[in-house]
Amino acid sequence: MSDVLAPANPGLSGLSLYVPRPRVALTAFAGWTGAEPAKLAAVVGDAFRVPQPDEDVYTMAAAAVLRLLRQHDVDPARVGMLALGTESSLDNAVGAVIVRGMVDDALRSAGRAPLPRDVEVPEVKHACLGGMYALKAALRYVQTDGADRVAVVVAADIAQYERGSSGEPTQGAGAVAMLVEPRARLLALDLRTAGSSSDERGWDFRKPVARHFMSEYPASCRGERDFPVFNGKYSTVCYVEAVVRALQSAHARGGGDPRALLCEPAALLLHRPYDRMPVAALGAAWVWACVRAGDRDALDAACRAADVSFDALAAELAGDSRARDGVRAHGPEFDPLARTQAVARHATKDPAFARVLAATEPGRAVVRQLGNLYTASLPAWIAAAFADAGARALPWDGAAVTLIGYGSGDAAEVWSGRVAPGWREAAARSDLAGALAGAVDLARDEYEALHDRRAPARELPAPRPFAVAGRGRTYERNWQDVGVAHYRVVEPG
């Protein structure tokens, strides 16, 4: 990991979280569905949030952006880019500009100037990695043509699965806005040592538009629902392999002891579709790091327990077996890192791995309450980790932080960062506790109504500061607005 950042030390200067108020506790969910509470807690987490019928991905994104501008005293005139990362788009033509429209309306209603007309408004899509890709574009912006302006990146999603499916307990909804400046006040990020990986995986996790028009797709899944087509076990294989390959890429660029990528950081934060997934990926990553370092002793017990030789591990990790090709040749059980994962199941029990696992603890208790936020999952963990570190007065000045993002389909990113001096003030401004306050725990019938995008019998607190006001229905020769959403400001900016 590089100790020397780019001269301007670009990176994050603040984050702001928005989540819907309705909440499903997984202990209650277990009672409704017959699932084992202990297993859900061990594998998935503690709870997830559910949007109301007059909330969508854009209202949540706009709420997070408005909170960011307020909490971090950002002059709207300084914003030069507003980027949206999401896989929950409701419009195949535009996205971030819809968020901009709501934010402008709220600013004007409060007597403030809106965002400048020359703000860039890109939307970035690649499954759960869209938010990190958008952040990467913003980092490049503030270092190049952005001059003295700042960028705002917002990652927002609604993770929803068919009732009764294996993905149902891993749902969630929310948005995280990030302030990106040429001189970071929270976390400086060095893209010069970033690692990347990508490979097309076919059946991992997809949202093909064509499914809504095919008889094989259940009628109950159509309409405004955005349930993915996914294969859970195969998706796990893809996640683990992509993370390992991205770490290989980062090590190739940065050099040094590969184990330092996992052992040096004060915080090791990953995209988390559910609580156990990052642990599984880090176990395989630890095996790779030990193999790359030639540390046979570190893996000796685990290799013997898994009946896999160190040399066989090295050959597997040095190869370039493709998951999609393997599935075509051998069926859906194919795993390009089968030996690595077998050894990792034993290596993660070794005390040497405890140091790696400890780096995932900052903020982990909070994100267990949120569920899967797709693109906002890793940004939410960043916000939670800094809030946790501030609350516990951890000595993080100058500490290393590693971010590992992932997007099904399949791509991963590994970034190195350093905590900026004076980070505590920026972390405190994010007010994570305020964003999480006011949760409303749902009964089963209320959850099912919201899952179906219906209002429950009980009147819930109205979403703030934005809500869906309706949809256009005109489809005429001279004017059309059918399906176009209209929004209202519930609370001025």
CSV table of C-alpha atoms in Angstrom, one decimal:
chain,number,residue,atom,x,y,z
A,1,MET,CA,0.0,0.0,0.0
A,2,SER,CA,1.4,3.4,-1.0
A,3,ASP,CA,2.1,5.9,1.8
A,4,VAL,CA,2.4,8.7,-0.7
A,5,LEU,CA,-0.8,10.1,-2.1
A,6,ALA,CA,-1.3,12.4,-5.1
A,7,PRO,CA,-0.2,16.0,-4.3
A,8,ALA,CA,-3.8,17.2,-3.8
A,9,ASN,CA,-4.9,14.3,-1.6
A,10,PRO,CA,-8.3,13.9,-3.3
A,11,GLY,CA,-11.0,11.9,-1.7
A,12,LEU,CA,-14.0,11.9,0.6
A,13,SER,CA,-14.8,14.9,2.9
A,14,GLY,CA,-18.2,13.8,4.1
A,15,LEU,CA,-21.0,11.3,3.7
A,16,SER,CA,-24.7,11.4,4.4
A,17,LEU,CA,-27.1,8.4,4.8
A,18,TYR,CA,-30.8,8.2,4.1
A,19,VAL,CA,-32.9,5.1,4.8
A,20,PRO,CA,-36.7,4.6,4.8
A,21,ARG,CA,-38.3,4.5,8.2
A,22,PRO,CA,-40.1,1.2,7.8
A,23,ARG,CA,-38.0,-1.6,9.2
A,24,VAL,CA,-38.2,-5.4,9.3
A,25,ALA,CA,-36.4,-7.1,12.2
A,26,LEU,CA,-35.0,-10.5,11.1
A,27,THR,CA,-36.1,-12.0,14.3
A,28,ALA,CA,-39.7,-11.1,13.4
A,29,PHE,CA,-39.1,-12.2,9.8
A,30,ALA,CA,-38.0,-15.6,11.0
A,31,GLY,CA,-41.2,-16.0,12.9
A,32,TRP,CA,-43.3,-15.2,9.8
A,33,THR,CA,-41.4,-17.5,7.5
A,34,GLY,CA,-40.2,-20.4,9.7
A,35,ALA,CA,-36.5,-19.5,9.2
A,36,GLU,CA,-34.0,-20.1,12.0
A,37,PRO,CA,-33.4,-16.8,13.8
A,38,ALA,CA,-29.9,-17.8,14.9
A,39,LYS,CA,-28.9,-18.7,11.3
A,40,LEU,CA,-30.3,-15.5,9.9
A,41,ALA,CA,-28.3,-13.5,12.5
A,42,ALA,CA,-25.1,-15.5,11.8
A,43,VAL,CA,-25.3,-15.3,8.0
A,44,VAL,CA,-27.4,-12.3,7.1
A,45,GLY,CA,-27.7,-9.6,9.8
A,46,ASP,CA,-30.3,-8.1,12.1
A,47,ALA,CA,-32.8,-6.0,10.0
A,48,PHE,CA,-33.6,-4.4,6.7
A,49,ARG,CA,-35.4,-1.2,5.6
A,50,VAL,CA,-38.4,-1.1,3.2
A,51,PRO,CA,-39.5,2.0,1.1
A,52,GLN,CA,-43.0,3.3,1.2
A,53,PRO,CA,-45.2,3.5,-2.0
A,54,ASP,CA,-44.4,7.2,-2.4
A,55,GLU,CA,-40.6,6.7,-2.1
A,56,ASP,CA,-38.4,5.5,-5.0
A,57,VAL,CA,-34.7,5.4,-5.7
A,58,TYR,CA,-34.6,9.1,-6.8
A,59,THR,CA,-36.4,10.4,-3.7
A,60,MET,CA,-34.0,8.6,-1.5
A,61,ALA,CA,-31.0,9.8,-3.5
A,62,ALA,CA,-32.2,13.4,-3.4
A,63,ALA,CA,-32.8,13.1,0.4
A,64,ALA,CA,-29.2,12.0,0.9
A,65,VAL,CA,-27.8,14.7,-1.3
A,66,LEU,CA,-29.8,17.5,0.5
A,67,ARG,CA,-28.7,16.1,3.8
A,68,LEU,CA,-25.1,16.2,2.6
A,69,LEU,CA,-25.3,19.8,1.5
A,70,ARG,CA,-26.8,20.9,4.8
A,71,GLN,CA,-24.7,18.9,7.1
A,72,HIS,CA,-21.4,19.8,5.5
A,73,ASP,CA,-22.2,23.4,4.7
A,74,VAL,CA,-21.6,22.8,1.0
A,75,ASP,CA,-22.2,25.9,-1.2
A,76,PRO,CA,-24.3,24.6,-4.1
A,77,ALA,CA,-22.4,27.0,-6.4
A,78,ARG,CA,-19.2,24.9,-5.8
A,79,VAL,CA,-20.7,21.7,-7.0
A,80,GLY,CA,-19.5,20.8,-10.5
A,81,MET,CA,-20.6,17.1,-10.7
A,82,LEU,CA,-23.6,15.2,-9.4
A,83,ALA,CA,-23.2,11.5,-10.2
A,84,LEU,CA,-25.7,8.8,-9.4
A,85,GLY,CA,-24.7,5.2,-9.0
A,86,THR,CA,-27.7,2.8,-9.0
A,87,GLU,CA,-29.1,-0.5,-10.4
A,88,SER,CA,-32.7,0.5,-9.5
A,89,SER,CA,-33.2,3.0,-12.4
A,90,LEU,CA,-36.8,3.7,-13.3
A,91,ASP,CA,-35.9,5.6,-16.5
A,92,ASN,CA,-33.6,4.3,-19.2
A,93,ALA,CA,-32.9,7.7,-20.5
A,94,VAL,CA,-32.0,9.9,-17.4
A,95,GLY,CA,-31.3,9.5,-13.7
A,96,ALA,CA,-29.0,11.9,-11.9
A,97,VAL,CA,-30.8,14.9,-13.4
A,98,ILE,CA,-34.0,13.8,-11.7
A,99,VAL,CA,-32.2,13.9,-8.4
A,100,ARG,CA,-30.9,17.3,-9.3
A,101,GLY,CA,-34.4,18.6,-10.0
A,102,MET,CA,-35.7,17.6,-6.5
A,103,VAL,CA,-32.6,19.1,-4.8
A,104,ASP,CA,-33.0,22.4,-6.8
A,105,ASP,CA,-36.7,22.6,-5.9
A,106,ALA,CA,-35.9,22.1,-2.2
A,107,LEU,CA,-33.2,24.7,-2.3
A,108,ARG,CA,-35.4,27.2,-4.0
A,109,SER,CA,-38.3,26.6,-1.6
A,110,ALA,CA,-35.9,27.5,1.2
A,111,GLY,CA,-34.9,30.7,-0.5
A,112,ARG,CA,-31.5,29.4,-1.6
A,113,ALA,CA,-29.8,29.3,-5.0
A,114,PRO,CA,-30.1,26.0,-6.9
A,115,LEU,CA,-27.2,24.0,-8.2
A,116,PRO,CA,-25.4,25.7,-11.1
A,117,ARG,CA,-26.6,25.1,-14.7
A,118,ASP,CA,-23.1,23.7,-15.7
A,119,VAL,CA,-23.2,20.8,-13.2
A,120,GLU,CA,-22.5,17.4,-14.9
A,121,VAL,CA,-25.2,14.8,-14.1
A,122,PRO,CA,-24.0,11.3,-15.1
A,123,GLU,CA,-25.6,8.0,-14.0
A,124,VAL,CA,-23.3,5.0,-13.7
A,125,LYS,CA,-24.6,1.4,-13.8
A,126,HIS,CA,-22.8,-1.8,-13.0
A,127,ALA,CA,-24.9,-3.7,-10.4
A,128,CYS,CA,-23.6,-3.0,-6.9
A,129,LEU,CA,-20.4,-1.5,-8.1
A,130,GLY,CA,-22.1,1.5,-9.8
A,131,GLY,CA,-21.6,3.8,-6.8
A,132,MET,CA,-17.9,3.1,-6.6
A,133,TYR,CA,-17.5,3.5,-10.3
A,134,ALA,CA,-19.3,6.9,-10.0
A,135,LEU,CA,-17.0,7.8,-7.1
A,136,LYS,CA,-14.0,6.9,-9.2
A,137,ALA,CA,-15.2,9.2,-12.0
A,138,ALA,CA,-15.7,12.0,-9.4
A,139,LEU,CA,-12.1,11.5,-8.0
A,140,ARG,CA,-10.8,11.9,-11.5
A,141,TYR,CA,-13.0,15.0,-12.0
A,142,VAL,CA,-11.7,16.9,-9.0
A,143,GLN,CA,-8.1,16.1,-10.0
A,144,THR,CA,-8.4,17.3,-13.6
A,145,ASP,CA,-11.0,19.7,-15.1
A,146,GLY,CA,-12.9,20.2,-11.8
A,147,ALA,CA,-10.4,23.0,-10.8
A,148,ASP,CA,-11.6,24.2,-7.4
A,149,ARG,CA,-15.1,22.7,-7.6
A,150,VAL,CA,-16.4,19.7,-5.7
A,151,ALA,CA,-18.3,16.6,-6.8
A,152,VAL,CA,-21.3,14.9,-5.1
A,153,VAL,CA,-21.8,11.2,-5.7
A,154,VAL,CA,-24.9,9.5,-4.5
A,155,ALA,CA,-25.4,5.7,-4.5
A,156,ALA,CA,-29.0,4.6,-4.1
A,157,ASP,CA,-30.9,1.4,-4.5
A,158,ILE,CA,-33.9,-0.7,-3.5
A,159,ALA,CA,-32.9,-4.4,-3.1
A,160,GLN,CA,-36.1,-6.4,-3.3
A,161,TYR,CA,-36.6,-10.1,-3.9
A,162,GLU,CA,-39.6,-12.3,-4.5
A,163,ARG,CA,-41.3,-13.4,-1.3
A,164,GLY,CA,-40.3,-16.9,-0.4
A,165,SER,CA,-37.0,-16.7,-2.3
A,166,SER,CA,-33.6,-17.3,-0.7
A,167,GLY,CA,-32.8,-13.6,-1.3
A,168,GLU,CA,-35.8,-12.3,0.6
A,169,PRO,CA,-34.0,-11.8,4.0
A,170,THR,CA,-31.2,-9.9,2.2
A,171,GLN,CA,-33.4,-7.0,1.1
A,172,GLY,CA,-32.8,-3.3,1.9
A,173,ALA,CA,-33.2,0.2,0.7
A,174,GLY,CA,-31.3,3.5,1.1
A,175,ALA,CA,-29.0,6.0,-0.3
A,176,VAL,CA,-25.6,7.5,0.6
A,177,ALA,CA,-24.3,10.8,-0.7
A,178,MET,CA,-20.6,11.4,-0.7
A,179,LEU,CA,-18.7,14.8,-0.9
A,180,VAL,CA,-15.6,14.5,-3.1
A,181,GLU,CA,-13.0,17.2,-2.8
A,182,PRO,CA,-9.5,17.8,-4.2
A,183,ARG,CA,-8.2,17.9,-0.6
A,184,ALA,CA,-10.0,15.3,1.4
A,185,ARG,CA,-11.1,16.0,4.9
A,186,LEU,CA,-12.2,12.5,5.8
A,187,LEU,CA,-10.5,9.8,3.6
A,188,ALA,CA,-7.9,10.4,0.9
A,189,LEU,CA,-8.0,7.8,-1.8
A,190,ASP,CA,-5.1,6.8,-4.1
A,191,LEU,CA,-6.3,5.4,-7.4
A,192,ARG,CA,-2.7,4.9,-8.6
A,193,THR,CA,-2.5,1.6,-6.6
A,194,ALA,CA,-6.1,0.6,-7.2
A,195,GLY,CA,-6.9,-2.9,-8.3
A,196,SER,CA,-9.6,-3.9,-10.7
A,197,SER,CA,-11.1,-7.1,-12.1
A,198,SER,CA,-14.0,-7.9,-14.5
A,199,ASP,CA,-15.3,-10.9,-16.3
A,200,GLU,CA,-18.7,-11.6,-17.9
A,201,ARG,CA,-20.4,-14.3,-15.7
A,202,GLY,CA,-23.7,-14.9,-17.6
A,203,TRP,CA,-26.1,-16.1,-14.9
A,204,ASP,CA,-24.7,-14.5,-11.8
A,205,PHE,CA,-27.3,-11.7,-11.0
A,206,ARG,CA,-29.1,-9.9,-13.8
A,207,LYS,CA,-32.2,-7.7,-14.4
A,208,PRO,CA,-33.0,-8.3,-18.1
A,209,VAL,CA,-35.8,-6.2,-19.3
A,210,ALA,CA,-37.0,-9.1,-21.5
A,211,ARG,CA,-38.1,-11.1,-18.4
A,212,HIS,CA,-41.2,-8.9,-18.0
A,213,PHE,CA,-42.5,-10.0,-21.4
A,214,MET,CA,-41.8,-13.7,-21.2
A,215,SER,CA,-44.3,-16.3,-20.1
A,216,GLU,CA,-41.7,-18.1,-18.0
A,217,TYR,CA,-41.5,-15.1,-15.7
A,218,PRO,CA,-44.3,-15.2,-13.0
A,219,ALA,CA,-47.0,-12.6,-13.4
A,220,SER,CA,-46.6,-11.8,-9.7
A,221,CYS,CA,-43.1,-10.5,-10.4
A,222,ARG,CA,-44.0,-8.1,-13.1
A,223,GLY,CA,-45.2,-4.5,-12.9
A,224,GLU,CA,-43.2,-2.0,-10.8
A,225,ARG,CA,-41.2,-4.8,-9.1
A,226,ASP,CA,-37.6,-5.2,-9.9
A,227,PHE,CA,-36.8,-8.7,-8.7
A,228,PRO,CA,-33.5,-9.9,-10.0
A,229,VAL,CA,-32.8,-13.1,-11.9
A,230,PHE,CA,-30.1,-14.7,-9.7
A,231,ASN,CA,-28.4,-17.9,-8.7
A,232,GLY,CA,-27.3,-17.6,-5.0
A,233,LYS,CA,-24.5,-20.1,-4.8
A,234,TYR,CA,-23.0,-19.2,-8.1
A,235,SER,CA,-23.2,-15.5,-7.1
A,236,THR,CA,-21.1,-16.3,-4.0
A,237,VAL,CA,-18.5,-18.1,-6.2
A,238,CYS,CA,-18.4,-15.0,-8.5
A,239,TYR,CA,-18.0,-12.6,-5.6
A,240,VAL,CA,-15.1,-14.4,-4.0
A,241,GLU,CA,-13.2,-15.0,-7.2
A,242,ALA,CA,-13.6,-11.3,-8.4
A,243,VAL,CA,-12.4,-10.0,-5.0
A,244,VAL,CA,-9.3,-12.2,-5.1
A,245,ARG,CA,-8.5,-11.2,-8.7
A,246,ALA,CA,-8.9,-7.5,-7.9
A,247,LEU,CA,-6.5,-7.9,-4.9
A,248,GLN,CA,-4.0,-9.5,-7.3
A,249,SER,CA,-4.4,-6.5,-9.5
A,250,ALA,CA,-3.8,-4.1,-6.6
A,251,HIS,CA,-0.7,-6.0,-5.5
A,252,ALA,CA,0.7,-6.0,-9.1
A,253,ARG,CA,0.5,-2.2,-9.1
A,254,GLY,CA,1.6,-1.5,-5.5
A,255,GLY,CA,4.0,-4.4,-4.8
A,256,GLY,CA,5.3,-5.3,-1.4
A,257,ASP,CA,4.1,-8.1,0.9
A,258,PRO,CA,0.6,-9.1,-0.3
A,259,ARG,CA,-0.5,-9.9,3.3
A,260,ALA,CA,-0.1,-6.2,4.1
A,261,LEU,CA,-3.1,-5.4,1.9
A,262,LEU,CA,-5.2,-7.3,4.5
A,263,CYS,CA,-3.2,-6.9,7.7
A,264,GLU,CA,-2.2,-3.2,7.6
A,265,PRO,CA,-5.5,-1.4,7.4
A,266,ALA,CA,-7.3,-0.1,10.4
A,267,ALA,CA,-10.5,-0.8,8.5
A,268,LEU,CA,-11.2,-3.3,5.8
A,269,LEU,CA,-14.6,-2.4,4.3
A,270,LEU,CA,-16.4,-4.4,1.6
A,271,HIS,CA,-19.6,-4.5,-0.4
A,272,ARG,CA,-21.8,-6.7,1.8
A,273,PRO,CA,-24.9,-8.3,0.3
A,274,TYR,CA,-25.2,-10.1,3.7
A,275,ASP,CA,-23.0,-10.2,6.7
A,276,ARG,CA,-21.1,-13.4,6.1
A,277,MET,CA,-20.2,-12.7,2.4
A,278,PRO,CA,-17.2,-10.4,3.1
A,279,VAL,CA,-15.8,-12.9,5.6
A,280,ALA,CA,-15.9,-15.7,3.0
A,281,ALA,CA,-14.2,-13.4,0.4
A,282,LEU,CA,-11.5,-12.3,2.9
A,283,GLY,CA,-10.8,-16.0,3.8
A,284,ALA,CA,-10.0,-16.8,0.1
A,285,ALA,CA,-8.0,-13.5,-0.1
A,286,TRP,CA,-5.9,-14.5,2.9
A,287,VAL,CA,-5.1,-17.8,1.3
A,288,TRP,CA,-4.1,-16.0,-1.9
A,289,ALA,CA,-1.9,-13.6,0.0
A,290,CYS,CA,-0.1,-16.3,1.9
A,291,VAL,CA,0.4,-18.3,-1.3
A,292,ARG,CA,1.7,-15.2,-3.1
A,293,ALA,CA,4.1,-14.5,-0.2
A,294,GLY,CA,5.3,-18.1,-0.3
A,295,ASP,CA,4.2,-18.6,3.3
A,296,ARG,CA,3.7,-22.4,3.4
A,297,ASP,CA,3.8,-22.5,7.2
A,298,ALA,CA,0.8,-20.2,7.6
A,299,LEU,CA,-1.4,-22.5,5.5
A,300,ASP,CA,0.1,-25.9,6.5
A,301,ALA,CA,-2.7,-26.9,9.0
A,302,ALA,CA,-5.5,-25.6,6.7
A,303,CYS,CA,-4.0,-27.4,3.7
A,304,ARG,CA,-3.8,-30.7,5.6
A,305,ALA,CA,-7.3,-30.3,7.0
A,306,ALA,CA,-8.7,-29.6,3.4
A,307,ASP,CA,-6.5,-32.3,1.9
A,308,VAL,CA,-5.1,-29.7,-0.6
A,309,SER,CA,-1.4,-29.3,-1.3
A,310,PHE,CA,0.2,-25.8,-1.2
A,311,ASP,CA,1.5,-26.4,-4.8
A,312,ALA,CA,-2.1,-27.2,-6.0
A,313,LEU,CA,-3.3,-24.0,-4.4
A,314,ALA,CA,-0.5,-22.0,-6.1
A,315,ALA,CA,-1.4,-23.5,-9.5
A,316,GLU,CA,-5.1,-22.8,-9.1
A,317,LEU,CA,-4.5,-19.2,-8.1
A,318,ALA,CA,-2.0,-18.7,-10.9
A,319,GLY,CA,-4.5,-19.9,-13.5
A,320,ASP,CA,-7.2,-18.0,-15.3
A,321,SER,CA,-10.1,-20.4,-15.2
A,322,ARG,CA,-13.3,-18.6,-16.2
A,323,ALA,CA,-16.5,-19.2,-14.2
A,324,ARG,CA,-18.8,-18.9,-17.2
A,325,ASP,CA,-16.8,-21.3,-19.3
A,326,GLY,CA,-16.5,-23.7,-16.4
A,327,VAL,CA,-20.3,-23.7,-15.8
A,328,ARG,CA,-20.9,-24.4,-19.5
A,329,ALA,CA,-18.5,-27.4,-19.4
A,330,HIS,CA,-19.1,-28.8,-15.9
A,331,GLY,CA,-22.5,-27.5,-14.7
A,332,PRO,CA,-23.6,-24.9,-12.2
A,333,GLU,CA,-21.5,-26.3,-9.3
A,334,PHE,CA,-18.3,-25.3,-11.0
A,335,ASP,CA,-16.0,-23.1,-8.8
A,336,PRO,CA,-12.7,-21.7,-10.3
A,337,LEU,CA,-11.3,-21.4,-6.8
A,338,ALA,CA,-12.6,-24.6,-5.3
A,339,ARG,CA,-9.3,-25.6,-3.6
A,340,THR,CA,-8.8,-22.0,-2.4
A,341,GLN,CA,-12.2,-21.9,-0.8
A,342,ALA,CA,-11.7,-25.3,0.8
A,343,VAL,CA,-8.5,-24.3,2.4
A,344,ALA,CA,-10.0,-20.9,3.4
A,345,ARG,CA,-12.8,-22.6,5.4
A,346,HIS,CA,-10.0,-23.9,7.7
A,347,ALA,CA,-7.6,-21.0,7.5
A,348,THR,CA,-10.2,-18.5,8.8
A,349,LYS,CA,-10.1,-20.4,12.1
A,350,ASP,CA,-6.4,-19.7,12.5
A,351,PRO,CA,-5.4,-16.9,14.9
A,352,ALA,CA,-3.4,-15.3,12.2
A,353,PHE,CA,-6.6,-14.5,10.3
A,354,ALA,CA,-8.1,-12.7,13.4
A,355,ARG,CA,-6.2,-9.6,12.6
A,356,VAL,CA,-7.8,-9.4,9.2
A,357,LEU,CA,-11.3,-10.1,10.6
A,358,ALA,CA,-10.8,-7.4,13.3
A,359,ALA,CA,-10.4,-4.8,10.5
A,360,THR,CA,-14.0,-5.4,9.5
A,361,GLU,CA,-15.4,-4.6,12.9
A,362,PRO,CA,-15.7,-0.8,12.7
A,363,GLY,CA,-19.3,0.1,11.8
A,364,ARG,CA,-20.3,-3.6,11.3
A,365,ALA,CA,-22.9,-3.5,14.0
A,366,VAL,CA,-24.7,-0.6,12.3
A,367,VAL,CA,-24.7,-2.0,8.7
A,368,ARG,CA,-26.1,-5.3,10.1
A,369,GLN,CA,-29.3,-3.2,10.7
A,370,LEU,CA,-29.5,-1.9,7.1
A,371,GLY,CA,-29.8,-5.0,4.9
A,372,ASN,CA,-28.4,-5.0,1.4
A,373,LEU,CA,-28.3,-1.5,-0.1
A,374,TYR,CA,-26.7,-2.7,-3.4
A,375,THR,CA,-24.6,0.3,-4.7
A,376,ALA,CA,-25.0,2.1,-1.3
A,377,SER,CA,-23.8,-0.9,0.7
A,378,LEU,CA,-20.1,-0.1,0.8
A,379,PRO,CA,-20.6,3.7,1.1
A,380,ALA,CA,-22.9,3.0,4.1
A,381,TRP,CA,-20.2,0.9,5.7
A,382,ILE,CA,-17.7,3.7,5.2
A,383,ALA,CA,-20.0,6.1,6.9
A,384,ALA,CA,-20.7,3.7,9.7
A,385,ALA,CA,-17.0,2.9,10.2
A,386,PHE,CA,-16.1,6.5,10.6
A,387,ALA,CA,-19.0,7.2,13.0
A,388,ASP,CA,-17.9,4.2,15.1
A,389,ALA,CA,-14.3,5.2,15.1
A,390,GLY,CA,-15.3,8.7,16.2
A,391,ALA,CA,-17.5,7.4,19.0
A,392,ARG,CA,-14.8,5.1,20.3
A,393,ALA,CA,-12.1,7.8,19.9
A,394,LEU,CA,-9.9,5.4,17.8
A,395,PRO,CA,-6.5,6.8,16.8
A,396,TRP,CA,-7.2,6.9,13.1
A,397,ASP,CA,-5.2,10.0,12.0
A,398,GLY,CA,-3.2,8.8,9.0
A,399,ALA,CA,-4.5,5.2,9.3
A,400,ALA,CA,-4.8,3.0,6.3
A,401,VAL,CA,-8.3,2.0,5.1
A,402,THR,CA,-8.9,-0.5,2.3
A,403,LEU,CA,-12.2,-0.4,0.3
A,404,ILE,CA,-13.3,-3.4,-1.7
A,405,GLY,CA,-16.3,-3.0,-4.0
A,406,TYR,CA,-18.1,-5.6,-6.0
A,407,GLY,CA,-20.8,-5.7,-8.7
A,408,SER,CA,-22.4,-8.8,-10.0
A,409,GLY,CA,-22.0,-9.4,-13.7
A,410,ASP,CA,-19.0,-9.3,-12.7
A,411,ALA,CA,-16.5,-6.7,-11.5
A,412,ALA,CA,-14.5,-5.7,-8.4
A,413,GLU,CA,-12.4,-2.8,-7.2
A,414,VAL,CA,-9.8,-2.5,-4.4
A,415,TRP,CA,-8.7,1.0,-3.3
A,416,SER,CA,-6.2,2.2,-0.8
A,417,GLY,CA,-6.9,5.2,1.4
A,418,ARG,CA,-5.5,7.2,4.3
A,419,VAL,CA,-7.6,8.9,7.0
A,420,ALA,CA,-7.2,12.6,6.8
A,421,PRO,CA,-6.0,14.8,9.7
A,422,GLY,CA,-8.9,16.3,11.5
A,423,TRP,CA,-11.3,13.6,10.2
A,424,ARG,CA,-13.4,13.6,13.4
A,425,GLU,CA,-15.3,16.8,12.6
A,426,ALA,CA,-16.2,15.6,9.1
A,427,ALA,CA,-17.3,12.2,10.5
A,428,ALA,CA,-19.4,13.9,13.2
A,429,ARG,CA,-21.2,16.1,10.7
A,430,SER,CA,-22.5,13.0,8.9
A,431,ASP,CA,-24.9,12.4,11.8
A,432,LEU,CA,-25.4,8.7,11.2
A,433,ALA,CA,-27.5,8.4,14.4
A,434,GLY,CA,-29.9,11.0,13.1
A,435,ALA,CA,-30.3,9.2,9.8
A,436,LEU,CA,-31.2,6.0,11.6
A,437,ALA,CA,-33.6,7.5,14.1
A,438,GLY,CA,-37.3,7.1,13.9
A,439,ALA,CA,-37.4,3.5,12.6
A,440,VAL,CA,-40.9,1.9,12.5
A,441,ASP,CA,-41.0,-1.8,13.0
A,442,LEU,CA,-43.4,-3.5,10.7
A,443,ALA,CA,-45.9,-6.3,11.3
A,444,ARG,CA,-46.2,-9.1,8.8
A,445,ASP,CA,-49.2,-7.7,6.9
A,446,GLU,CA,-47.6,-4.2,6.7
A,447,TYR,CA,-44.4,-5.6,5.3
A,448,GLU,CA,-46.3,-7.7,2.7
A,449,ALA,CA,-48.2,-4.6,1.7
A,450,LEU,CA,-45.1,-2.5,1.2
A,451,HIS,CA,-43.4,-5.3,-0.6
A,452,ASP,CA,-46.3,-5.2,-3.1
A,453,ARG,CA,-45.9,-1.4,-3.3
A,454,ARG,CA,-49.3,-0.9,-1.4
A,455,ALA,CA,-50.0,1.3,1.5
A,456,PRO,CA,-50.5,-0.7,4.7
A,457,ALA,CA,-53.6,-0.3,6.9
A,458,ARG,CA,-51.6,1.6,9.5
A,459,GLU,CA,-50.7,5.2,8.5
A,460,LEU,CA,-46.9,5.5,8.6
A,461,PRO,CA,-44.9,8.7,9.0
A,462,ALA,CA,-44.6,10.4,5.6
A,463,PRO,CA,-41.3,10.2,3.9
A,464,ARG,CA,-39.2,13.4,4.0
A,465,PRO,CA,-38.0,15.6,2.4
A,466,PHE,CA,-39.3,14.3,-0.9
A,467,ALA,CA,-42.1,12.1,-2.1
A,468,VAL,CA,-43.5,10.8,-5.4
A,469,ALA,CA,-46.5,13.0,-6.3
A,470,GLY,CA,-47.8,10.9,-9.2
A,471,ARG,CA,-47.1,9.8,-12.7
A,472,GLY,CA,-48.1,11.3,-16.0
A,473,ARG,CA,-50.8,9.6,-18.1
A,474,THR,CA,-50.9,11.6,-21.3
A,475,TYR,CA,-50.1,9.9,-24.5
A,476,GLU,CA,-51.2,12.1,-27.4
A,477,ARG,CA,-49.8,13.2,-30.7
A,478,ASN,CA,-48.7,16.6,-29.5
A,479,TRP,CA,-47.8,15.9,-25.9
A,480,GLN,CA,-46.7,12.8,-24.0
A,481,ASP,CA,-45.8,12.2,-20.3
A,482,VAL,CA,-47.1,8.7,-19.7
A,483,GLY,CA,-45.1,7.0,-16.9
A,484,VAL,CA,-43.0,10.1,-16.1
A,485,ALA,CA,-42.8,10.5,-12.3
A,486,HIS,CA,-43.6,13.9,-10.6
A,487,TYR,CA,-42.2,14.7,-7.2
A,488,ARG,CA,-43.0,17.1,-4.4
A,489,VAL,CA,-40.9,18.7,-1.7
A,490,VAL,CA,-42.3,17.7,1.7
A,491,GLU,CA,-39.6,19.6,3.6
A,492,PRO,CA,-37.8,22.6,2.2
A,493,GLY,CA,-34.0,22.7,1.9
